[in-house]
PDB file of C-alpha atoms in Angstrom:
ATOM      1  CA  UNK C   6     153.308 -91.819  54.968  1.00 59.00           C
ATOM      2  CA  UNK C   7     152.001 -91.349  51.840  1.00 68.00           C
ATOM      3  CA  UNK C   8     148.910 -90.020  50.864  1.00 80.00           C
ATOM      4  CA  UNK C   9     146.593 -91.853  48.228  1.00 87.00           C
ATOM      5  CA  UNK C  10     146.145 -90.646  44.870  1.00 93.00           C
ATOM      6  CA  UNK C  11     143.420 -87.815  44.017  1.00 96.00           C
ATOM      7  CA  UNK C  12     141.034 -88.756  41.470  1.00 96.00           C
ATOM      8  CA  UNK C  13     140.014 -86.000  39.282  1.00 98.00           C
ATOM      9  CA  UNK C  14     137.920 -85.804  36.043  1.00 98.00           C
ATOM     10  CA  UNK C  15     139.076 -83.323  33.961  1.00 98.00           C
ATOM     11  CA  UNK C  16     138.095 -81.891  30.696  1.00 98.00           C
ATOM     12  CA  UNK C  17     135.959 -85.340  30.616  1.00 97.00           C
ATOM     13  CA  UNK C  18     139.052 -87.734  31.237  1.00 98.00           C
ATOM     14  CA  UNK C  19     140.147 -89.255  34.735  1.00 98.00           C
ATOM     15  CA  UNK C  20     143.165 -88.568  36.275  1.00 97.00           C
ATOM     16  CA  UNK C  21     145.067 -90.099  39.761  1.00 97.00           C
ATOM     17  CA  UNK C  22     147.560 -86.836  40.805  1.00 96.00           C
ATOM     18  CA  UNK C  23     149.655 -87.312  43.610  1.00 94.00           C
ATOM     19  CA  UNK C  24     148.837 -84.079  45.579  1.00 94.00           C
ATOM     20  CA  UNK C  25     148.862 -83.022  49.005  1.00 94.00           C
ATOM     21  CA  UNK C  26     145.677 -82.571  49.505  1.00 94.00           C
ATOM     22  CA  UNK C  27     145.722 -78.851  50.036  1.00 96.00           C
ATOM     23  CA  UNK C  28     147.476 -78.139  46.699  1.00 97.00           C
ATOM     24  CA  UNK C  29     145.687 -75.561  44.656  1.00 98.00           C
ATOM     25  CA  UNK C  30     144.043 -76.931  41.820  1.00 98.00           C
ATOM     26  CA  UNK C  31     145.896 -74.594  39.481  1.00 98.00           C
ATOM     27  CA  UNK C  32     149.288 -76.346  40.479  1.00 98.00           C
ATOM     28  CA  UNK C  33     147.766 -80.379  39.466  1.00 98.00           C
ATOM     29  CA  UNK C  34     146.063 -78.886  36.152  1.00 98.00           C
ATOM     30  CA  UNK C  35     149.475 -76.983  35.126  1.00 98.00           C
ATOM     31  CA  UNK C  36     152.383 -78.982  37.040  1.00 97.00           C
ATOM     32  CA  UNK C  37     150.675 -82.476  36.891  1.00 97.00           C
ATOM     33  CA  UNK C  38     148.527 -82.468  33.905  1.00 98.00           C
ATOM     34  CA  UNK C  39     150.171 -80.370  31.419  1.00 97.00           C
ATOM     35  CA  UNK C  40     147.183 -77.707  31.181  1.00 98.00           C
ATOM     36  CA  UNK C  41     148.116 -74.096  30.293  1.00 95.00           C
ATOM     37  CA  UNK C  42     144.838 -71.981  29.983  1.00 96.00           C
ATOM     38  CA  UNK C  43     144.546 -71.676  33.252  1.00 97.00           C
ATOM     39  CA  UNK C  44     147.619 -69.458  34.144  1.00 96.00           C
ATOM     40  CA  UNK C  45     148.839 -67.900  37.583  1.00 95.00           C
ATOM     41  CA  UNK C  46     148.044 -64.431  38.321  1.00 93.00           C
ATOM     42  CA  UNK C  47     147.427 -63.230  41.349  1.00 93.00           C
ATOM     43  CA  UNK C  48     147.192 -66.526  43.584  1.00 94.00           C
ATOM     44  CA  UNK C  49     144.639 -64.909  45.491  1.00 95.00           C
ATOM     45  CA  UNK C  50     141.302 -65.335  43.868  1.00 94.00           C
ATOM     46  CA  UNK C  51     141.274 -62.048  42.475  1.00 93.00           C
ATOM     47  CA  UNK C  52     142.267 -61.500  38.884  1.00 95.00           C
ATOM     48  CA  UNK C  53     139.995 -64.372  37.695  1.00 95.00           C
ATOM     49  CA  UNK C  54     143.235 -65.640  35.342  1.00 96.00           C
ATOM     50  CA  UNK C  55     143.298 -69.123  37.129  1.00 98.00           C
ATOM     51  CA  UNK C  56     139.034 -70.016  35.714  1.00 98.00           C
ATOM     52  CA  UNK C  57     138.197 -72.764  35.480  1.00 98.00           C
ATOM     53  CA  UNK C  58     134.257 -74.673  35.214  1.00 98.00           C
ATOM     54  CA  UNK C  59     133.530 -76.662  37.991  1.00 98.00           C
ATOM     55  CA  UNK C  60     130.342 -78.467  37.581  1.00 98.00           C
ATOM     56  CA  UNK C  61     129.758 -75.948  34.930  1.00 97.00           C
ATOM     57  CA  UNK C  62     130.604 -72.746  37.151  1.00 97.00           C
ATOM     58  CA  UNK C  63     133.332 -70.409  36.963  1.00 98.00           C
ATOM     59  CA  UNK C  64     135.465 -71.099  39.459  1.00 98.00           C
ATOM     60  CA  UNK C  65     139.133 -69.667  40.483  1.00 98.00           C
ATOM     61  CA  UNK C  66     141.600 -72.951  40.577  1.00 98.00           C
ATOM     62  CA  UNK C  67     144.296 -70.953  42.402  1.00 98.00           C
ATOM     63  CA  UNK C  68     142.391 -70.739  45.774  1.00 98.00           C
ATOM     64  CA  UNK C  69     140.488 -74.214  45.689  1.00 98.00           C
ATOM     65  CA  UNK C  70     142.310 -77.243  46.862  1.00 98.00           C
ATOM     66  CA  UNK C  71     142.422 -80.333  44.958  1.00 97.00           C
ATOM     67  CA  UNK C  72     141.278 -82.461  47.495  1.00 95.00           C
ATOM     68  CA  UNK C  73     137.646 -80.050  46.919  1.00 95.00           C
ATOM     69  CA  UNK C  74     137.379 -81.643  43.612  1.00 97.00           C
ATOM     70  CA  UNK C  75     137.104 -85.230  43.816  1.00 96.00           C
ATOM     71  CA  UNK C  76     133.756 -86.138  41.955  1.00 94.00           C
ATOM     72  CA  UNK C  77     133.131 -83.497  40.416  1.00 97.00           C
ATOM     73  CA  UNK C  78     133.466 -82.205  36.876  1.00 98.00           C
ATOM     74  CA  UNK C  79     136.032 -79.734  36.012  1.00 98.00           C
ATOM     75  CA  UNK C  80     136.425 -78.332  32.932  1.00 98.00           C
ATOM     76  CA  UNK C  81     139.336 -75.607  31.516  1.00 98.00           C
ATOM     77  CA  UNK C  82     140.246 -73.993  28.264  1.00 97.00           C
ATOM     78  CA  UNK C  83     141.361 -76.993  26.569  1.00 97.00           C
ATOM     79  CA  UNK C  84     138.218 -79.121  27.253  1.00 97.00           C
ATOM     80  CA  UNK C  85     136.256 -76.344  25.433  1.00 97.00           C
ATOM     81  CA  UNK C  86     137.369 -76.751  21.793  1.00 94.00           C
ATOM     82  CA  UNK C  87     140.386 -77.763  19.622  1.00 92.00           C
ATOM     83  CA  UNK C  88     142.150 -75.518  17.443  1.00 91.00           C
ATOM     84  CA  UNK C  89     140.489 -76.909  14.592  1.00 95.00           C
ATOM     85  CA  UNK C  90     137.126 -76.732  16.068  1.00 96.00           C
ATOM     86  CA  UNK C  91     136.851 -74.261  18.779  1.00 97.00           C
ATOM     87  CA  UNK C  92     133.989 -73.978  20.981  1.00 97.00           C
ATOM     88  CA  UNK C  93     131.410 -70.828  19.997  1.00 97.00           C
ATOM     89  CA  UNK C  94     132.296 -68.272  23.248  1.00 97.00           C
ATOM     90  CA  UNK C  95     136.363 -68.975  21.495  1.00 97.00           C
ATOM     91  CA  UNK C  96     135.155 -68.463  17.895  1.00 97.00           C
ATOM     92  CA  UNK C  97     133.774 -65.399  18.889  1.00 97.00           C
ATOM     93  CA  UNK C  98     137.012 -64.243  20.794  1.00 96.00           C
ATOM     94  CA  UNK C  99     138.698 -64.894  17.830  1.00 96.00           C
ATOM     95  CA  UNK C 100     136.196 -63.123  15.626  1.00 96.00           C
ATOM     96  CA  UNK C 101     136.136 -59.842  17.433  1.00 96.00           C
ATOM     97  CA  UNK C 102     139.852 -60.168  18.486  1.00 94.00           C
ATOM     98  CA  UNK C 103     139.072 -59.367  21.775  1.00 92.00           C
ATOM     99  CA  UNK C 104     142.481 -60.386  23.116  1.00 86.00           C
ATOM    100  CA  UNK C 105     145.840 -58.148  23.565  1.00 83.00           C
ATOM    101  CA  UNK C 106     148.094 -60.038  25.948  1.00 84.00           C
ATOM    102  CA  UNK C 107     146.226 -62.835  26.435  1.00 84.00           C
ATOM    103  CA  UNK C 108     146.196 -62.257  30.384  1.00 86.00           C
ATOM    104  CA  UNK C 109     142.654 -62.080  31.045  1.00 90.00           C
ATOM    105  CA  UNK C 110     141.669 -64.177  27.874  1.00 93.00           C
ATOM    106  CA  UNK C 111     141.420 -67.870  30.091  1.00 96.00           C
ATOM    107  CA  UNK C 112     139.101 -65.919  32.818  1.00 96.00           C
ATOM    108  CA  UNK C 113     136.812 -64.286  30.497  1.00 96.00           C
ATOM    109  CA  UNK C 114     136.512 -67.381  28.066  1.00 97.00           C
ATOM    110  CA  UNK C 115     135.313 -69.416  30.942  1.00 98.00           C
ATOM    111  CA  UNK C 116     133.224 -66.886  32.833  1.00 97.00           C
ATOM    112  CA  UNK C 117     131.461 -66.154  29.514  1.00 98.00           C
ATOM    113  CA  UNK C 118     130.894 -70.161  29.310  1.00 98.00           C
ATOM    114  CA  UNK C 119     129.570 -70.331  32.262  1.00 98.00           C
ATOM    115  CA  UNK C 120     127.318 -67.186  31.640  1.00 98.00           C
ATOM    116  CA  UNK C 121     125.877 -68.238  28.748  1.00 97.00           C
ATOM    117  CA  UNK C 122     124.964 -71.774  30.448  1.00 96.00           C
ATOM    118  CA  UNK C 123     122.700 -70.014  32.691  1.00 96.00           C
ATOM    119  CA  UNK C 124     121.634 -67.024  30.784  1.00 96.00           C
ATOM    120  CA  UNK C 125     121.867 -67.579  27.019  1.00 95.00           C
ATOM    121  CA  UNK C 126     120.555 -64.021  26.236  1.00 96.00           C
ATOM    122  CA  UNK C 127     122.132 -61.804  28.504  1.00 97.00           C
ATOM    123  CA  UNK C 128     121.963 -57.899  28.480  1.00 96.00           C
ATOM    124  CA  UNK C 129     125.424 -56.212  27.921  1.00 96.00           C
ATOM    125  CA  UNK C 130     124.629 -55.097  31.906  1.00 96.00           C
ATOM    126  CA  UNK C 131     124.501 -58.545  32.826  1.00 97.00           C
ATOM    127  CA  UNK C 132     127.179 -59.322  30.809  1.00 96.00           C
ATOM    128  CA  UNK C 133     129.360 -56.822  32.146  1.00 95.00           C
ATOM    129  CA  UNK C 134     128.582 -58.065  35.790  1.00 96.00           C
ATOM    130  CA  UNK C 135     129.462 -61.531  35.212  1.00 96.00           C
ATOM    131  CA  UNK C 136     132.733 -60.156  33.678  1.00 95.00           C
ATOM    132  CA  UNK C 137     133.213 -57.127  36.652  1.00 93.00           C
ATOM    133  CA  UNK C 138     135.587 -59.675  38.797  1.00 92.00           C
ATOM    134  CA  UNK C 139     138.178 -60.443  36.151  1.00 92.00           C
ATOM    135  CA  UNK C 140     141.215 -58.620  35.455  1.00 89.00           C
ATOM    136  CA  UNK C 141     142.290 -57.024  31.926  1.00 86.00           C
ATOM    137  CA  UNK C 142     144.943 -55.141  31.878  1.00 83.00           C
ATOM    138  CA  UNK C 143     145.293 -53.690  28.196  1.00 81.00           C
ATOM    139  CA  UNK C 144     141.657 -52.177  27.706  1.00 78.00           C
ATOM    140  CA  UNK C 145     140.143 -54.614  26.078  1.00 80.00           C
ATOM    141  CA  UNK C 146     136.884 -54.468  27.298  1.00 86.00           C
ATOM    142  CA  UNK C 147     134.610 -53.064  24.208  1.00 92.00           C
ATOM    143  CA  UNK C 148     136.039 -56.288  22.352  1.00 94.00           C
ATOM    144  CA  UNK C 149     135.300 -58.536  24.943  1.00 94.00           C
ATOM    145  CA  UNK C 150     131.774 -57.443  25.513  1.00 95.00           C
ATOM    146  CA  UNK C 151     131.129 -57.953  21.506  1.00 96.00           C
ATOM    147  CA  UNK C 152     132.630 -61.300  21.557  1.00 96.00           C
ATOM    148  CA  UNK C 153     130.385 -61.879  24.608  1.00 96.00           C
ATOM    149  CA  UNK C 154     127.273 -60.674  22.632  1.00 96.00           C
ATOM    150  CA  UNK C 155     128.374 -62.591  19.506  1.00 97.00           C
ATOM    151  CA  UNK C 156     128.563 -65.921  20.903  1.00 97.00           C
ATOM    152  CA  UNK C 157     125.047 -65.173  22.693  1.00 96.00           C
ATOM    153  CA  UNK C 158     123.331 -64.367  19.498  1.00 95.00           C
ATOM    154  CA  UNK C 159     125.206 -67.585  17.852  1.00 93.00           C
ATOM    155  CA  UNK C 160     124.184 -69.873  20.474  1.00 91.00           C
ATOM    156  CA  UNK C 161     120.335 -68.486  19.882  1.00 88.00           C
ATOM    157  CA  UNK C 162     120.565 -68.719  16.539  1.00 87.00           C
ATOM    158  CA  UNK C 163     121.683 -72.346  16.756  1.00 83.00           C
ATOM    159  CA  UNK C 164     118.858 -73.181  19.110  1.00 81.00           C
ATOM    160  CA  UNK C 165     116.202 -71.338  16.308  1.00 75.00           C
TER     161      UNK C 165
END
């Protein structure tokens, strides 16, 4: 028999996926919807590569079923900014090139965004605890933290 569609809002548009209903989320937003900031890493929760905002918290799309996500809001990499206009935590990425490979770049774009929503000023130590739980494997870290700090101070500035 089969099951009805999933409704899903993503990156602010609505979307019916044809899912079993313990799918990962990671598999609709990259199989079914064509979104590839999110990417596959460790399929465990772990790495942090798979972030995504749900309801404006980090969350890790590998290990969450879609059938969790009806009615809510979930945002990923693409919902943040265009390429044109990018969103201030991916200016500031871009500014202090804190990316090598690009592995850990989804996770700790969307942890920071979800950071910043609840702590607009953070300390580098707070910083670096939101950050602790996601995976980079070329040493970017001093980067990161700077781009972290950057789009703080930009935010605050824009607030001023």
């Amino acid at each position: 028999m089969m099951q009805p569609p999933i409704r899903l809002t993503v990156n602010g548009r609505i979307h019916d996926v044809t899912a079993e209903r313990q799918t990962p989320l990671l598999y609709v937003l990259r199989n079914d919807l064509g979104l590839n900031g999110p990417k596959y890493g460790c399929g465990l929760g772990e790495c942090g590569t798979c972030t995504v905002l749900i309801d404006g918290a980090a969350a890790r799309s590998c290990v969450i079923p879609v059938s969790g996500c009806t009615g809510r809001d979930i945002v990923t990499l693409e919902g943040l900014g265009t390429s044109d206009k990018p969103d201030v935590v991916q200016q500031a990425f871009i500014d202090e090139q804190a990316a090598q490979c690009g592995y850990c770049l989804n996770s700790m774009i969307m942890t920071t965004k979800a950071l910043l929503a609840i702590n607009p000023q953070p300390t580098e130590q707070e910083a670096l605890a939101a950050l602790r739980y996601n995976l980079c494997r070329c040493g970017t870290h001093v980067e990161i933290l700077r781009a972290v700090m950057r789009a703080s101070s930009q935010l605050a500035e824009a607030r001023d």
